[in-house]
Amino acid sequence: MTQISLSPLRHLGVATSLALAIGIPALTQAAEPAPALNLPTENGSVSLSDLKGKVVLLDFWASWCGPCRQSFPWMNDMQAKYSDQGFEVVAVNLDQDKEAATEFLDQIPANFTIAYDTEGATPEAYRVMGMPSAYLIDRDGNIHSQHIGFHNDRKDSYEEDIRGLLSTAQN
């Protein structure tokens, strides 16, 4: 499969359209270590190493992303439903203008951690090919699965993956 370069981030719209048009499924292999992540939030910072032992849904989004508007309510539901079992949603905003992200969040609030990467280094490390892109990371910090876009007809499958990882023994 041809790898699409997303540097700089302005090419994400083209990559999103291409990825969705050809229906790219999960792209990662089991047990691939998740790249390091340490990003600012409104209340400090978030690091994947600090979340080891939890199942993490790492979501990349931007204010201009239509499917992101659909995914946020679902991620709020998942955070509320599974946080007591060691589940954490971290959504990384990629807008260069933080005000655009703030306007989005005023309209569609997030009840989970929002991190900011205006430079775009994190999506490059994760080889993000479209918006939104979500990575389900197991308790050991390995990428379990990935999906590009948000599809309402696949919410049950997404949730099944979360439940499956939560059912594994905690280290």
mmCIF file with all atom_site columns, N, CA, C and O in Angstrom, residues 114-136:
data_model
loop_
_atom_site.group_PDB
_atom_site.id
_atom_site.type_symbol
_atom_site.label_atom_id
_atom_site.label_alt_id
_atom_site.label_comp_id
_atom_site.label_asym_id
_atom_site.label_entity_id
_atom_site.label_seq_id
_atom_site.pdbx_PDB_ins_code
_atom_site.Cartn_x
_atom_site.Cartn_y
_atom_site.Cartn_z
_atom_site.occupancy
_atom_site.B_iso_or_equiv
_atom_site.pdbx_formal_charge
_atom_site.auth_seq_id
_atom_site.auth_comp_id
_atom_site.auth_asym_id
_atom_site.auth_atom_id
_atom_site.pdbx_PDB_model_num
ATOM 1  N N  . ILE A 1 114 ? -8.598  16.858 26.453 1.00 0.00 ? 114 ILE A N  1
ATOM 2  C CA . ILE A 1 114 ? -8.275  17.484 25.162 1.00 0.00 ? 114 ILE A CA 1
ATOM 3  C C  . ILE A 1 114 ? -6.826  17.956 25.242 1.00 0.00 ? 114 ILE A C  1
ATOM 4  O O  . ILE A 1 114 ? -6.446  18.695 26.146 1.00 0.00 ? 114 ILE A O  1
ATOM 5  N N  . ALA A 1 115 ? -6.025  17.484 24.291 1.00 0.00 ? 115 ALA A N  1
ATOM 6  C CA . ALA A 1 115 ? -4.625  17.901 24.175 1.00 0.00 ? 115 ALA A CA 1
ATOM 7  C C  . ALA A 1 115 ? -4.479  18.697 22.884 1.00 0.00 ? 115 ALA A C  1
ATOM 8  O O  . ALA A 1 115 ? -5.319  18.604 21.983 1.00 0.00 ? 115 ALA A O  1
ATOM 9  N N  . TYR A 1 116 ? -3.403  19.459 22.798 1.00 0.00 ? 116 TYR A N  1
ATOM 10 C CA . TYR A 1 116 ? -3.194  20.338 21.642 1.00 0.00 ? 116 TYR A CA 1
ATOM 11 C C  . TYR A 1 116 ? -1.835  20.085 21.011 1.00 0.00 ? 116 TYR A C  1
ATOM 12 O O  . TYR A 1 116 ? -0.823  20.007 21.708 1.00 0.00 ? 116 TYR A O  1
ATOM 13 N N  . ASP A 1 117 ? -1.838  19.951 19.684 1.00 0.00 ? 117 ASP A N  1
ATOM 14 C CA . ASP A 1 117 ? -0.597  19.779 18.931 1.00 0.00 ? 117 ASP A CA 1
ATOM 15 C C  . ASP A 1 117 ? -0.665  20.663 17.691 1.00 0.00 ? 117 ASP A C  1
ATOM 16 O O  . ASP A 1 117 ? -0.994  20.206 16.602 1.00 0.00 ? 117 ASP A O  1
ATOM 17 N N  . THR A 1 118 ? -0.380  21.948 17.875 1.00 0.00 ? 118 THR A N  1
ATOM 18 C CA . THR A 1 118 ? -0.453  22.895 16.763 1.00 0.00 ? 118 THR A CA 1
ATOM 19 C C  . THR A 1 118 ? 0.686   22.713 15.763 1.00 0.00 ? 118 THR A C  1
ATOM 20 O O  . THR A 1 118 ? 0.597   23.166 14.635 1.00 0.00 ? 118 THR A O  1
ATOM 21 N N  . GLU A 1 119 ? 1.753   22.027 16.175 1.00 0.00 ? 119 GLU A N  1
ATOM 22 C CA . GLU A 1 119 ? 2.900   21.817 15.292 1.00 0.00 ? 119 GLU A CA 1
ATOM 23 C C  . GLU A 1 119 ? 2.740   20.573 14.406 1.00 0.00 ? 119 GLU A C  1
ATOM 24 O O  . GLU A 1 119 ? 3.424   20.440 13.403 1.00 0.00 ? 119 GLU A O  1
ATOM 25 N N  . GLY A 1 120 ? 1.874   19.644 14.807 1.00 0.00 ? 120 GLY A N  1
ATOM 26 C CA . GLY A 1 120 ? 1.613   18.465 13.990 1.00 0.00 ? 120 GLY A CA 1
ATOM 27 C C  . GLY A 1 120 ? 2.618   17.337 14.111 1.00 0.00 ? 120 GLY A C  1
ATOM 28 O O  . GLY A 1 120 ? 2.627   16.428 13.281 1.00 0.00 ? 120 GLY A O  1
ATOM 29 N N  . ALA A 1 121 ? 3.444   17.342 15.143 1.00 0.00 ? 121 ALA A N  1
ATOM 30 C CA . ALA A 1 121 ? 4.442   16.277 15.284 1.00 0.00 ? 121 ALA A CA 1
ATOM 31 C C  . ALA A 1 121 ? 3.802   14.936 15.662 1.00 0.00 ? 121 ALA A C  1
ATOM 32 O O  . ALA A 1 121 ? 4.225   13.883 15.186 1.00 0.00 ? 121 ALA A O  1
ATOM 33 N N  . THR A 1 122 ? 2.790   14.970 16.507 1.00 0.00 ? 122 THR A N  1
ATOM 34 C CA . THR A 1 122 ? 2.169   13.730 16.968 1.00 0.00 ? 122 THR A CA 1
ATOM 35 C C  . THR A 1 122 ? 1.458   12.981 15.844 1.00 0.00 ? 122 THR A C  1
ATOM 36 O O  . THR A 1 122 ? 1.653   11.773 15.702 1.00 0.00 ? 122 THR A O  1
ATOM 37 N N  . PRO A 1 123 ? 0.637   13.645 15.017 1.00 0.00 ? 123 PRO A N  1
ATOM 38 C CA . PRO A 1 123 ? -0.005  12.886 13.937 1.00 0.00 ? 123 PRO A CA 1
ATOM 39 C C  . PRO A 1 123 ? 1.011   12.327 12.938 1.00 0.00 ? 123 PRO A C  1
ATOM 40 O O  . PRO A 1 123 ? 0.773   11.273 12.345 1.00 0.00 ? 123 PRO A O  1
ATOM 41 N N  . GLU A 1 124 ? 2.114   12.997 12.790 1.00 0.00 ? 124 GLU A N  1
ATOM 42 C CA . GLU A 1 124 ? 3.163   12.472 11.916 1.00 0.00 ? 124 GLU A CA 1
ATOM 43 C C  . GLU A 1 124 ? 3.739   11.180 12.502 1.00 0.00 ? 124 GLU A C  1
ATOM 44 O O  . GLU A 1 124 ? 3.946   10.192 11.799 1.00 0.00 ? 124 GLU A O  1
ATOM 45 N N  . ALA A 1 125 ? 3.962   11.169 13.815 1.00 0.00 ? 125 ALA A N  1
ATOM 46 C CA . ALA A 1 125 ? 4.490   9.974  14.474 1.00 0.00 ? 125 ALA A CA 1
ATOM 47 C C  . ALA A 1 125 ? 3.515   8.798  14.380 1.00 0.00 ? 125 ALA A C  1
ATOM 48 O O  . ALA A 1 125 ? 3.928   7.648  14.274 1.00 0.00 ? 125 ALA A O  1
ATOM 49 N N  . TYR A 1 126 ? 2.213   9.103  14.386 1.00 0.00 ? 126 TYR A N  1
ATOM 50 C CA . TYR A 1 126 ? 1.186   8.066  14.300 1.00 0.00 ? 126 TYR A CA 1
ATOM 51 C C  . TYR A 1 126 ? 0.769   7.764  12.859 1.00 0.00 ? 126 TYR A C  1
ATOM 52 O O  . TYR A 1 126 ? -0.092  6.927  12.633 1.00 0.00 ? 126 TYR A O  1
ATOM 53 N N  . ARG A 1 127 ? 1.356   8.467  11.903 1.00 0.00 ? 127 ARG A N  1
ATOM 54 C CA . ARG A 1 127 ? 1.025   8.294  10.485 1.00 0.00 ? 127 ARG A CA 1
ATOM 55 C C  . ARG A 1 127 ? -0.473  8.486  10.224 1.00 0.00 ? 127 ARG A C  1
ATOM 56 O O  . ARG A 1 127 ? -1.109  7.706  9.525  1.00 0.00 ? 127 ARG A O  1
ATOM 57 N N  . VAL A 1 128 ? -1.027  9.548  10.817 1.00 0.00 ? 128 VAL A N  1
ATOM 58 C CA . VAL A 1 128 ? -2.444  9.859  10.654 1.00 0.00 ? 128 VAL A CA 1
ATOM 59 C C  . VAL A 1 128 ? -2.725  10.141 9.180  1.00 0.00 ? 128 VAL A C  1
ATOM 60 O O  . VAL A 1 128 ? -2.016  10.907 8.541  1.00 0.00 ? 128 VAL A O  1
ATOM 61 N N  . MET A 1 129 ? -3.769  9.489  8.661  1.00 0.00 ? 129 MET A N  1
ATOM 62 C CA . MET A 1 129 ? -4.121  9.641  7.253  1.00 0.00 ? 129 MET A CA 1
ATOM 63 C C  . MET A 1 129 ? -5.439  10.361 7.027  1.00 0.00 ? 129 MET A C  1
ATOM 64 O O  . MET A 1 129 ? -5.826  10.580 5.885  1.00 0.00 ? 129 MET A O  1
ATOM 65 N N  . GLY A 1 130 ? -6.167  10.698 8.063  1.00 0.00 ? 130 GLY A N  1
ATOM 66 C CA . GLY A 1 130 ? -7.453  11.371 7.890  1.00 0.00 ? 130 GLY A CA 1
ATOM 67 C C  . GLY A 1 130 ? -8.024  11.803 9.223  1.00 0.00 ? 130 GLY A C  1
ATOM 68 O O  . GLY A 1 130 ? -7.510  11.448 10.277 1.00 0.00 ? 130 GLY A O  1
ATOM 69 N N  . MET A 1 131 ? -9.088  12.573 9.143  1.00 0.00 ? 131 MET A N  1
ATOM 70 C CA . MET A 1 131 ? -9.738  13.101 10.347 1.00 0.00 ? 131 MET A CA 1
ATOM 71 C C  . MET A 1 131 ? -11.163 12.587 10.439 1.00 0.00 ? 131 MET A C  1
ATOM 72 O O  . MET A 1 131 ? -11.865 12.615 9.440  1.00 0.00 ? 131 MET A O  1
ATOM 73 N N  . PRO A 1 132 ? -11.589 12.185 11.619 1.00 0.00 ? 132 PRO A N  1
ATOM 74 C CA . PRO A 1 132 ? -10.736 11.883 12.757 1.00 0.00 ? 132 PRO A CA 1
ATOM 75 C C  . PRO A 1 132 ? -10.021 10.557 12.540 1.00 0.00 ? 132 PRO A C  1
ATOM 76 O O  . PRO A 1 132 ? -10.460 9.731  11.746 1.00 0.00 ? 132 PRO A O  1
ATOM 77 N N  . SER A 1 133 ? -8.940  10.359 13.233 1.00 0.00 ? 133 SER A N  1
ATOM 78 C CA . SER A 1 133 ? -8.257  9.062  13.288 1.00 0.00 ? 133 SER A CA 1
ATOM 79 C C  . SER A 1 133 ? -8.171  8.686  14.756 1.00 0.00 ? 133 SER A C  1
ATOM 80 O O  . SER A 1 133 ? -7.768  9.496  15.583 1.00 0.00 ? 133 SER A O  1
ATOM 81 N N  . ALA A 1 134 ? -8.583  7.461  15.057 1.00 0.00 ? 134 ALA A N  1
ATOM 82 C CA . ALA A 1 134 ? -8.580  7.007  16.442 1.00 0.00 ? 134 ALA A CA 1
ATOM 83 C C  . ALA A 1 134 ? -7.736  5.753  16.571 1.00 0.00 ? 134 ALA A C  1
ATOM 84 O O  . ALA A 1 134 ? -7.779  4.873  15.714 1.00 0.00 ? 134 ALA A O  1
ATOM 85 N N  . TYR A 1 135 ? -6.970  5.702  17.645 1.00 0.00 ? 135 TYR A N  1
ATOM 86 C CA . TYR A 1 135 ? -6.100  4.570  17.954 1.00 0.00 ? 135 TYR A CA 1
ATOM 87 C C  . TYR A 1 135 ? -6.513  4.025  19.310 1.00 0.00 ? 135 TYR A C  1
ATOM 88 O O  . TYR A 1 135 ? -6.557  4.775  20.283 1.00 0.00 ? 135 TYR A O  1
ATOM 89 N N  . LEU A 1 136 ? -6.803  2.743  19.363 1.00 0.00 ? 136 LEU A N  1
ATOM 90 C CA . LEU A 1 136 ? -7.126  2.098  20.622 1.00 0.00 ? 136 LEU A CA 1
ATOM 91 C C  . LEU A 1 136 ? -5.850  1.456  21.147 1.00 0.00 ? 136 LEU A C  1
ATOM 92 O O  . LEU A 1 136 ? -5.249  0.609  20.485 1.00 0.00 ? 136 LEU A O  1
#
